[in-house]
């Protein structure tokens, strides 16, 4: 019996010679579930079914934790805060005080596909605006054109930490003269596709769907 | 962005891995275990994407093989319990389902060592070359080549034995000069 005979005889006994391929939506779900897992912490045990259903929830919780940590680290210091508050007053605008936001550090967060429902439930402040100035302390001032959710204001200031990058969709950071759509949760900008240049495809749709 | 590149790379190679690993598992375990092990294999591929070689299927088979071994270890505990129960309280005798088409081959494979049988399956069903089998099993290409050769020889011998008792035509083939 030659190798070929042996191989074809074995092949005839193949219990799964040509199984139907998985439907594309199941492949997509499997991929999404897999890629929403944290890359940094490998585990070796077999996840059981209920835990796998929990995975997106856990990922979201981890994101919130990271965002919270970002806020603790990058929240504006005392002196900056007083500057921010006095600046509009000297410009003699009787309008409301600017809303202060912090930009989280990029890089450490792993993102899931942005979803309007997530944006709607998690953002407590969302607006469209144009960057007017960025001062030497990396404080970004935006003039607000539309508030989607939260405090009605005309001015927002973001304390952009020096190393912040890749947090905004588009060029990655705020640039003078460009327009942005920004969502925030408890004073910290939501990254992972929820904030960015307003001409990024899909971002405006996401905002309009959510609010 | 690095994350995006990573996602794009995974999305490009995953469909082929999913199909291949599904077949690999369908040939070796029950559907429920196959589903679990497929998810876990993908997760490991995603996490260790940077380590994945260009020829990713043999590597992915290797991951699936280890995950399956883990899953079966815990199944075996359940099976032992079940075996004890069925000895104490045997189920009524039933007739077997339809006969497998190649009973002789199944018997011959069953007499081989597990390692040899798996080598032959990887060779015939997954259609891997010895160098690829080496990646899957984590051994050298040389060792894979030699072991595969011996496994084929052992299977031939077993087939000859079973064929001999059944008067199968192949019983004479090996004795031809």
Tab-separated table of C-alpha atoms in Angstrom, chain A residues 119-195:
chain	number	residue	atom	x	y	z
A	119	UNK	CA	-22.409	56.920	24.149
A	120	UNK	CA	-25.937	57.866	25.188
A	121	UNK	CA	-25.731	56.154	28.584
A	122	UNK	CA	-22.162	57.027	29.493
A	123	UNK	CA	-21.649	60.563	28.241
A	124	UNK	CA	-22.896	63.214	30.644
A	125	UNK	CA	-21.623	66.016	28.437
A	126	UNK	CA	-21.296	66.150	24.671
A	127	UNK	CA	-20.755	69.047	22.330
A	128	UNK	CA	-19.471	70.241	18.976
A	129	UNK	CA	-16.896	73.010	18.984
A	130	UNK	CA	-13.893	74.624	17.348
A	131	UNK	CA	-10.494	75.033	18.963
A	132	UNK	CA	-9.710	78.735	19.374
A	133	UNK	CA	-6.485	78.618	21.373
A	134	UNK	CA	-4.034	76.240	22.960
A	135	UNK	CA	-1.954	77.940	25.625
A	136	UNK	CA	1.558	77.032	26.808
A	137	UNK	CA	0.175	74.840	29.594
A	138	UNK	CA	-1.539	72.735	26.930
A	139	UNK	CA	-4.944	73.983	27.930
A	140	UNK	CA	-7.194	73.819	24.892
A	141	UNK	CA	-10.040	76.297	24.580
A	142	UNK	CA	-12.960	75.390	22.376
A	143	UNK	CA	-15.815	77.644	21.385
A	144	UNK	CA	-18.957	75.553	21.506
A	145	UNK	CA	-21.307	75.528	18.538
A	146	UNK	CA	-23.739	72.949	19.794
A	147	UNK	CA	-24.319	71.158	23.091
A	148	UNK	CA	-25.758	67.674	22.552
A	149	UNK	CA	-26.051	66.826	26.208
A	150	UNK	CA	-25.247	68.362	29.573
A	151	UNK	CA	-24.452	71.901	30.735
A	152	UNK	CA	-25.341	74.583	28.208
A	153	UNK	CA	-22.146	76.536	27.676
A	154	UNK	CA	-20.288	78.466	25.032
A	155	UNK	CA	-16.777	77.707	26.174
A	156	UNK	CA	-15.011	74.476	27.052
A	157	UNK	CA	-11.456	74.122	28.220
A	158	UNK	CA	-9.559	70.860	28.060
A	159	UNK	CA	-6.468	70.184	30.071
A	160	UNK	CA	-4.536	68.215	27.489
A	161	UNK	CA	-1.654	66.402	29.138
A	162	UNK	CA	1.597	66.824	27.224
A	163	UNK	CA	1.886	63.144	26.320
A	164	UNK	CA	-1.677	62.790	25.189
A	165	UNK	CA	-1.821	61.338	21.742
A	166	UNK	CA	-4.048	59.056	19.763
A	167	UNK	CA	-6.973	59.860	21.999
A	168	UNK	CA	-8.983	61.768	19.431
A	169	UNK	CA	-10.149	60.301	16.177
A	170	UNK	CA	-8.341	62.035	13.338
A	171	UNK	CA	-4.990	63.672	13.970
A	172	UNK	CA	-4.925	62.390	17.569
A	173	UNK	CA	-4.839	65.682	19.456
A	174	UNK	CA	-6.579	69.045	19.417
A	175	UNK	CA	-5.354	71.543	16.840
A	176	UNK	CA	-6.209	75.233	16.603
A	177	UNK	CA	-8.882	76.024	14.051
A	178	UNK	CA	-10.245	72.502	13.695
A	179	UNK	CA	-13.761	71.434	14.688
A	180	UNK	CA	-14.388	68.562	17.048
A	181	UNK	CA	-17.155	66.426	18.421
A	182	UNK	CA	-16.379	65.648	22.035
A	183	UNK	CA	-18.122	63.433	24.573
A	184	UNK	CA	-17.162	63.375	28.215
A	185	UNK	CA	-17.949	61.346	31.287
A	186	UNK	CA	-17.512	62.939	34.716
A	187	UNK	CA	-15.135	65.560	33.417
A	188	UNK	CA	-12.982	63.259	31.304
A	189	UNK	CA	-13.107	63.045	27.553
A	190	UNK	CA	-14.366	59.708	26.252
A	191	UNK	CA	-11.885	58.284	23.775
A	192	UNK	CA	-12.088	55.039	21.832
A	193	UNK	CA	-14.000	56.549	18.936
A	194	UNK	CA	-16.382	58.729	20.962
A	195	UNK	CA	-14.507	61.999	20.417
